[in-house]
XYZ file of C-alpha atoms in Angstrom:
512
model
C 51.508 120.437 164.317
C 54.050 117.681 165.996
C 53.491 114.310 164.806
C 55.009 110.897 164.630
C 55.484 108.858 162.003
C 55.763 105.036 161.865
C 56.283 102.805 159.502
C 56.814 98.609 159.733
C 58.594 97.459 157.051
C 59.852 93.832 156.597
C 63.439 94.699 157.797
C 63.105 98.212 159.803
C 60.657 99.310 161.436
C 61.112 103.531 161.083
C 59.779 106.522 163.290
C 60.144 110.262 162.818
C 59.102 112.952 164.399
C 57.871 115.906 162.393
C 57.264 119.648 163.911
C 55.510 122.258 162.018
C 56.830 120.535 158.610
C 60.262 119.833 159.401
C 61.835 116.434 160.227
C 63.116 117.072 163.830
C 64.811 113.414 164.536
C 64.754 109.892 162.418
C 65.471 106.544 163.734
C 65.343 103.049 163.026
C 65.145 99.773 164.498
C 65.020 96.470 163.628
C 61.267 95.047 162.739
C 60.446 92.291 165.597
C 58.561 88.945 164.894
C 55.669 90.527 166.665
C 56.341 93.699 165.044
C 54.513 95.736 168.605
C 58.579 95.190 170.308
C 59.882 97.087 166.959
C 57.743 99.977 167.746
C 58.430 100.394 171.479
C 61.976 100.585 170.158
C 61.946 102.525 167.718
C 59.483 104.923 170.061
C 62.246 104.855 172.366
C 65.462 105.862 170.273
C 63.059 108.537 169.273
C 62.760 110.127 172.256
C 66.116 109.619 173.619
C 67.135 112.965 173.002
C 64.540 114.253 174.995
C 62.589 115.796 171.604
C 59.217 113.886 172.758
C 59.037 115.943 176.288
C 57.555 119.167 176.850
C 55.330 119.764 173.749
C 52.322 117.300 173.395
C 51.934 115.217 170.019
C 49.176 115.808 167.773
C 48.876 112.367 166.232
C 50.736 108.777 165.939
C 50.265 107.917 162.563
C 51.389 103.762 161.600
C 52.162 101.967 158.504
C 52.195 98.627 158.996
C 52.371 95.179 157.108
C 50.298 93.155 159.659
C 47.225 92.830 157.513
C 48.648 91.602 153.892
C 51.430 89.673 155.473
C 48.095 87.878 157.003
C 46.967 87.161 153.861
C 49.920 86.273 151.745
C 51.168 84.190 154.554
C 47.452 82.415 155.304
C 48.140 82.948 159.112
C 45.832 84.725 161.878
C 42.625 84.448 159.551
C 39.012 84.728 160.548
C 36.094 82.140 159.462
C 33.564 84.357 157.610
C 30.135 83.466 156.842
C 29.340 84.884 153.273
C 26.008 86.249 152.488
C 25.052 87.142 149.175
C 21.993 89.197 148.322
C 21.278 88.238 144.578
C 19.458 85.304 143.847
C 17.930 83.753 140.985
C 21.128 85.077 139.343
C 24.750 84.610 139.920
C 24.016 81.346 141.771
C 26.751 79.626 139.179
C 29.229 81.652 140.304
C 29.455 81.219 144.238
C 31.638 83.320 146.890
C 34.945 82.041 147.316
C 34.848 80.600 143.630
C 37.815 82.304 142.192
C 40.047 81.883 145.651
C 43.150 79.651 145.837
C 41.910 76.514 147.375
C 44.220 76.949 150.300
C 43.009 80.159 151.282
C 39.547 79.656 150.747
C 39.734 76.702 153.103
C 40.907 78.611 155.998
C 38.194 81.161 155.727
C 35.602 79.552 154.019
C 32.567 79.296 157.087
C 29.587 78.820 154.954
C 28.007 80.441 151.966
C 24.514 81.983 152.461
C 22.584 83.012 148.987
C 19.188 84.883 148.892
C 17.275 87.218 147.045
C 17.619 90.698 146.437
C 19.909 93.136 144.942
C 19.523 96.053 142.105
C 19.646 96.411 138.660
C 22.565 98.359 136.709
C 20.248 101.050 136.403
C 19.533 101.320 140.214
C 16.369 99.498 139.736
C 15.408 96.385 142.585
C 16.372 93.066 140.900
C 14.420 91.323 143.348
C 13.107 92.633 146.368
C 14.940 91.307 149.670
C 14.114 88.125 151.104
C 14.177 89.108 154.714
C 12.869 85.764 156.114
C 15.453 83.626 154.203
C 18.471 86.290 155.607
C 16.978 86.188 159.186
C 17.125 81.949 158.683
C 20.593 82.035 156.755
C 22.142 84.381 160.211
C 20.777 81.862 162.567
C 22.653 79.136 160.891
C 25.667 81.022 160.847
C 25.157 81.531 164.793
C 24.789 77.905 164.989
C 27.981 77.287 163.109
C 30.194 79.602 165.408
C 30.803 82.344 162.891
C 30.836 85.895 163.840
C 32.470 87.744 160.924
C 30.074 88.296 158.343
C 30.516 89.355 154.854
C 27.760 90.986 153.124
C 27.388 91.599 148.963
C 24.904 92.538 146.963
C 24.255 93.134 143.105
C 24.957 96.575 142.101
C 25.164 97.233 145.688
C 27.377 100.612 145.322
C 24.500 102.046 142.912
C 21.834 101.774 146.089
C 23.444 100.336 149.207
C 19.975 99.922 151.116
C 19.894 95.861 150.770
C 23.171 95.658 152.392
C 22.320 97.881 154.990
C 19.349 95.898 155.953
C 20.767 92.863 156.076
C 23.508 93.938 158.207
C 20.467 95.039 160.428
C 19.238 91.534 160.593
C 22.487 90.282 161.237
C 23.078 92.448 163.925
C 19.329 91.717 165.595
C 20.252 87.986 165.783
C 23.953 88.200 166.623
C 24.796 91.715 168.043
C 28.557 90.627 168.637
C 29.207 89.773 164.852
C 31.789 91.863 162.921
C 29.528 93.123 160.028
C 31.561 94.224 156.356
C 29.294 95.143 153.303
C 31.184 95.061 150.073
C 29.050 98.336 149.120
C 31.905 100.357 152.104
C 34.633 99.017 150.197
C 34.721 98.035 146.087
C 33.194 99.684 143.088
C 30.949 98.278 140.698
C 31.749 94.338 139.654
C 30.330 91.562 141.988
C 33.506 89.054 142.407
C 36.142 91.600 143.013
C 34.340 93.902 145.303
C 32.680 90.661 147.187
C 36.059 89.351 147.278
C 37.386 92.122 149.304
C 34.426 92.760 151.860
C 35.554 88.924 152.291
C 39.229 89.438 153.006
C 37.907 92.275 155.234
C 35.742 90.272 157.094
C 38.507 87.305 157.428
C 40.488 90.093 159.134
C 38.144 90.951 161.558
C 40.190 89.314 164.499
C 43.524 90.582 163.720
C 42.794 94.431 163.026
C 41.179 94.401 166.306
C 43.881 92.966 168.365
C 46.521 94.924 166.283
C 45.196 97.958 166.369
C 44.817 97.328 170.088
C 48.555 96.364 170.360
C 49.630 99.470 168.777
C 47.290 101.826 171.080
C 49.162 100.058 173.882
C 52.318 100.700 172.746
C 52.423 104.440 172.594
C 50.141 104.429 175.945
C 52.910 102.450 177.299
C 55.462 104.724 175.663
C 54.111 107.548 177.421
C 52.460 109.511 174.494
C 49.164 110.777 174.789
C 48.045 111.159 171.130
C 45.267 109.611 169.040
C 46.342 106.715 166.502
C 45.996 106.851 162.865
C 46.838 103.949 160.360
C 47.867 104.899 156.993
C 45.983 103.593 153.707
C 46.289 102.553 150.689
C 46.149 105.984 148.929
C 48.756 107.671 150.515
C 45.913 109.255 153.567
C 45.400 108.095 157.015
C 42.139 106.750 158.950
C 41.576 106.854 162.531
C 42.164 103.916 164.428
C 38.357 103.310 164.889
C 37.978 103.206 160.694
C 41.053 101.298 159.959
C 39.566 98.424 162.883
C 36.315 98.118 160.858
C 38.373 98.573 157.248
C 41.774 96.654 157.465
C 42.050 96.016 153.614
C 42.682 99.870 153.184
C 46.073 99.565 154.466
C 47.213 96.656 152.446
C 49.820 98.538 150.444
C 50.140 101.542 152.450
C 54.281 100.739 153.015
C 54.937 101.442 149.788
C 52.635 104.210 149.088
C 54.077 106.319 152.518
C 57.605 106.285 150.827
C 55.722 107.771 148.080
C 54.143 110.930 149.360
C 57.087 111.080 151.746
C 59.293 111.281 148.775
C 57.113 114.391 147.367
C 57.284 115.942 150.835
C 61.142 115.750 151.046
C 61.978 116.460 147.510
C 59.355 118.977 146.860
C 58.315 117.382 143.600
C 54.921 116.311 143.063
C 55.213 114.705 139.291
C 58.050 112.015 139.222
C 58.642 108.442 139.146
C 59.442 107.077 143.050
C 61.744 104.013 143.502
C 61.824 102.840 147.169
C 64.366 100.521 147.415
C 64.023 98.746 151.183
C 65.798 95.855 152.760
C 63.795 93.075 151.083
C 61.932 94.381 147.804
C 61.644 97.661 145.769
C 58.545 99.233 144.985
C 58.199 101.705 141.705
C 55.627 103.851 141.443
C 54.361 106.950 139.960
C 53.467 110.325 141.726
C 50.952 112.576 140.181
C 49.718 115.438 142.010
C 51.967 114.454 144.974
C 49.922 111.134 145.175
C 50.476 107.767 143.985
C 48.798 107.233 140.544
C 46.232 104.511 141.346
C 45.707 100.980 139.499
C 42.745 101.244 137.276
C 42.747 97.297 136.818
C 42.037 94.052 139.101
C 44.665 93.900 141.732
C 45.456 90.408 143.026
C 46.127 89.994 146.888
C 47.296 86.680 147.906
C 46.102 85.045 144.568
C 42.264 86.691 145.267
C 40.778 89.233 142.820
C 40.112 92.569 144.354
C 38.733 95.796 142.637
C 39.405 98.668 145.375
C 41.769 101.791 145.936
C 45.540 100.405 145.406
C 48.286 101.930 144.377
C 49.984 101.385 140.589
C 53.248 99.719 141.865
C 55.871 97.075 140.595
C 57.769 95.351 143.088
C 60.942 93.792 142.515
C 63.283 91.642 144.878
C 65.994 93.988 145.008
C 67.147 95.521 148.296
C 69.638 96.601 150.900
C 69.417 92.270 152.406
C 69.764 91.086 149.047
C 71.584 87.995 148.402
C 74.627 88.421 146.174
C 75.481 85.023 144.132
C 78.888 85.147 141.986
C 79.052 82.577 139.738
C 76.867 82.966 137.969
C 76.197 86.556 139.015
C 72.666 86.847 140.314
C 71.483 89.764 142.900
C 68.061 88.906 144.905
C 65.216 88.093 145.171
C 66.080 86.429 148.550
C 67.224 88.727 151.164
C 68.187 88.012 154.664
C 65.998 91.391 155.654
C 65.730 92.044 158.854
C 68.533 89.746 160.121
C 70.761 91.600 158.246
C 72.978 92.893 161.186
C 73.747 89.606 161.792
C 73.974 87.406 158.328
C 75.533 90.275 156.593
C 79.740 89.277 156.066
C 80.577 93.067 157.199
C 78.719 92.236 160.732
C 80.364 89.047 161.418
C 77.488 86.871 159.528
C 78.446 84.706 156.363
C 75.940 85.746 153.782
C 77.095 88.099 150.850
C 74.880 90.907 150.480
C 74.066 93.815 148.600
C 75.163 96.019 151.560
C 78.491 94.199 151.907
C 79.168 95.158 148.265
C 78.498 98.762 148.805
C 80.333 98.830 152.329
C 83.637 97.245 150.421
C 83.165 99.784 147.152
C 83.285 102.696 149.937
C 79.569 103.943 148.905
C 78.184 102.806 152.602
C 79.725 103.440 156.091
C 78.201 100.627 157.590
C 79.945 97.284 159.727
C 83.437 96.471 159.405
C 84.691 97.155 156.001
C 87.986 95.356 156.744
C 85.893 92.075 156.588
C 84.709 92.769 153.004
C 88.436 93.916 151.843
C 88.864 90.837 149.799
C 86.275 92.065 147.665
C 88.104 93.549 144.899
C 86.524 96.859 143.108
C 85.817 95.227 139.677
C 83.755 92.831 141.434
C 81.747 95.225 143.146
C 81.137 97.504 140.338
C 79.463 94.164 138.465
C 77.433 93.588 141.492
C 76.347 96.965 141.579
C 75.622 97.331 137.907
C 73.607 94.463 137.909
C 71.176 96.150 140.645
C 71.317 99.171 138.553
C 70.154 97.110 135.425
C 67.134 95.475 137.690
C 66.156 98.845 138.553
C 66.274 100.691 135.617
C 64.068 97.614 133.780
C 61.382 98.423 136.792
C 61.013 101.911 135.673
C 60.681 101.581 132.328
C 58.040 99.088 133.197
C 56.168 101.891 135.285
C 56.936 105.112 132.832
C 54.077 106.194 130.966
C 55.807 108.585 128.829
C 58.711 108.140 126.457
C 60.517 111.073 127.488
C 63.261 111.305 130.308
C 61.316 111.894 133.778
C 62.864 112.979 137.739
C 63.419 109.727 140.082
C 63.458 110.444 143.251
C 65.238 107.392 145.293
C 64.479 106.189 148.803
C 64.323 103.740 151.144
C 67.540 102.299 153.379
C 68.709 100.732 150.191
C 68.698 103.481 148.134
C 72.791 103.472 147.913
C 72.141 100.894 145.001
C 70.767 103.526 142.652
C 73.326 105.238 140.699
C 73.186 109.024 139.863
C 72.592 108.129 136.250
C 70.017 105.940 134.620
C 68.733 105.386 131.094
C 65.240 107.107 130.488
C 65.736 109.321 133.475
C 66.412 113.128 133.918
C 67.430 113.209 136.992
C 68.201 111.208 140.125
C 67.223 112.773 143.626
C 68.135 111.524 146.842
C 66.713 113.532 149.707
C 67.961 114.043 153.095
C 65.678 111.626 155.725
C 65.323 109.516 152.197
C 65.874 106.205 154.620
C 62.910 107.328 156.476
C 60.359 108.412 153.791
C 57.769 106.163 154.437
C 57.550 106.937 157.984
C 57.788 110.766 156.885
C 54.822 109.928 154.389
C 52.902 108.697 157.226
C 53.513 111.509 159.611
C 52.303 114.010 156.820
C 49.785 112.059 155.670
C 46.279 113.570 155.313
C 42.418 111.878 155.594
C 40.488 110.901 152.140
C 37.114 110.074 151.170
C 36.274 108.748 147.667
C 33.105 108.052 145.840
C 32.960 105.444 142.710
C 29.139 105.434 141.829
C 26.315 105.680 138.818
C 23.861 108.642 138.823
C 20.613 108.264 136.910
C 18.125 111.398 136.133
C 20.288 114.095 137.114
C 22.276 116.574 134.810
C 26.072 116.154 135.035
C 26.795 119.241 137.191
C 24.211 117.759 139.664
C 26.103 114.069 139.725
C 29.240 115.425 140.007
C 27.800 117.653 142.845
C 26.425 114.506 144.534
C 29.235 112.842 144.171
C 31.667 115.124 145.723
C 28.988 115.583 149.204
C 29.417 111.484 149.519
C 33.273 111.717 149.057
C 33.303 114.474 151.728
C 31.015 112.763 153.898
C 33.037 109.936 153.597
C 36.474 111.559 154.509
C 34.806 113.340 157.338
C 33.986 110.131 158.692
C 37.479 108.982 158.730
C 38.646 112.082 160.849
C 38.983 114.756 158.137
C 38.467 118.396 158.922
C 35.584 119.493 156.582
C 36.826 123.305 155.447
C 40.386 121.779 154.306
C 38.967 119.184 152.088
C 40.147 119.858 148.334
C 39.259 117.373 145.264
C 42.254 115.616 143.841
C 40.817 113.546 141.363
C 37.372 113.562 139.357
C 35.926 112.073 136.043
C 32.967 111.118 134.891
C 31.921 108.559 132.134
C 28.442 109.371 130.552
C 26.777 105.668 130.082
C 25.199 105.504 126.596
C 23.464 102.120 126.894
C 22.109 102.726 130.086
C 18.748 104.298 130.406
C 17.548 107.759 132.171
C 20.804 109.551 131.425
C 23.036 107.442 133.718
C 26.535 108.729 134.617
C 29.662 107.187 136.215
C 31.500 109.532 138.456
C 34.596 109.049 140.834
C 35.458 111.524 143.139
C 38.520 111.658 145.816
C 38.732 114.159 147.861
C 41.916 114.638 150.684
C 41.787 117.018 153.744
C 44.053 117.434 156.931
C 43.157 115.488 160.065
C 40.888 117.482 162.463
C 41.686 118.820 165.467
C 40.681 116.016 168.621
């Protein structure tokens, strides 16, 4: 197995080559404003010693911040036609009703609500009004809209109405990009619909971004399939990621956690990933990040789909340091560290300058920070450690001490001892753990549905089959699939022996 893992962070673009489970070479390049240039430069640096020549590459795995940045920064978003199947219910809470107004104004191309959807036990709530759907699609076409988000009441139980509506949309607008909420979310109409609408809003950006990634790989002379990393620490083929870009929203921090597990050999531990701008804290369970079970807000929009349970704070290697009164972060110089940091000839005091002055980091010109005395450096590093300790304490789920894996380019800010931590582990290549996590990622599939009129073993088997099929569709080798999460909950208030089952499986990338 020879894979290249690339992670595009706010400060650096990291790239690693992994061969037969070993990190052969790891490099960093500053993240460029257009991101693609940074990828090209990191690939060029990776190949400087000739390690990419001779043998082929089995896959290139890229983790990107493109899509979540677009939502947070309100840029490069497509106007979306929202089609909800649920009338006469739900009329009082139309699509976009709980969005921040500035984001809704950019994305909301129009709202159409027609009869359709199912009950909580899978029975049809109302027959799908196909004539109304066709009329709505004609209005969408007249308005010049080309991206459509379709949602229906309880569609994770029975997606047939969404599927039929998608067929009707494609018949009138064959070039439209269509997102069905049942492909993304779990039970909960508004949050699932929001995830679908965000996905539809990223349609054009996903197409252009992934095409640019593919071109960057070709231009580097690498003939290998492209995979995009996902929120749960796995990857999906480029075509799948192009269709469902929201699944890569939190992939950067997740890659770091998977890389931390791989490099340390630990499957259950706390992980702190200190980048140039932010620090992410999470918990590994069986080698994968613990998932958030609650509503997750993305750019102010409530969503409910697979996301890691993370806490982010404004602490990093590029964090501004103010001395009077003492304050570390949350503002950062980001990818401009090598220009603006004092040790590199700039004027902004950063945590990296402090670490260089304290002798814990061999970078830049130490003479330029020689005026920073040891006592001051210790105070700043102690404040950074306090911020990290507080974040770790908030994310722990047990009272006792736990092992902590410190990774990321700013891991020098994490001391060897912290309260509540049994052992602080700094790993080799930890500064590129995010790219390592991308390179070693597997492919996942998930099912979260309510089944009725089935015994518990039958319901579990049905969910397992759906999860397996989804993993294979995303690019997994069926023979390698294994279940990493399975839970079932009998729903006593529903008729027909109803049970909610959630199954998640992972498998190796299928040979191309």
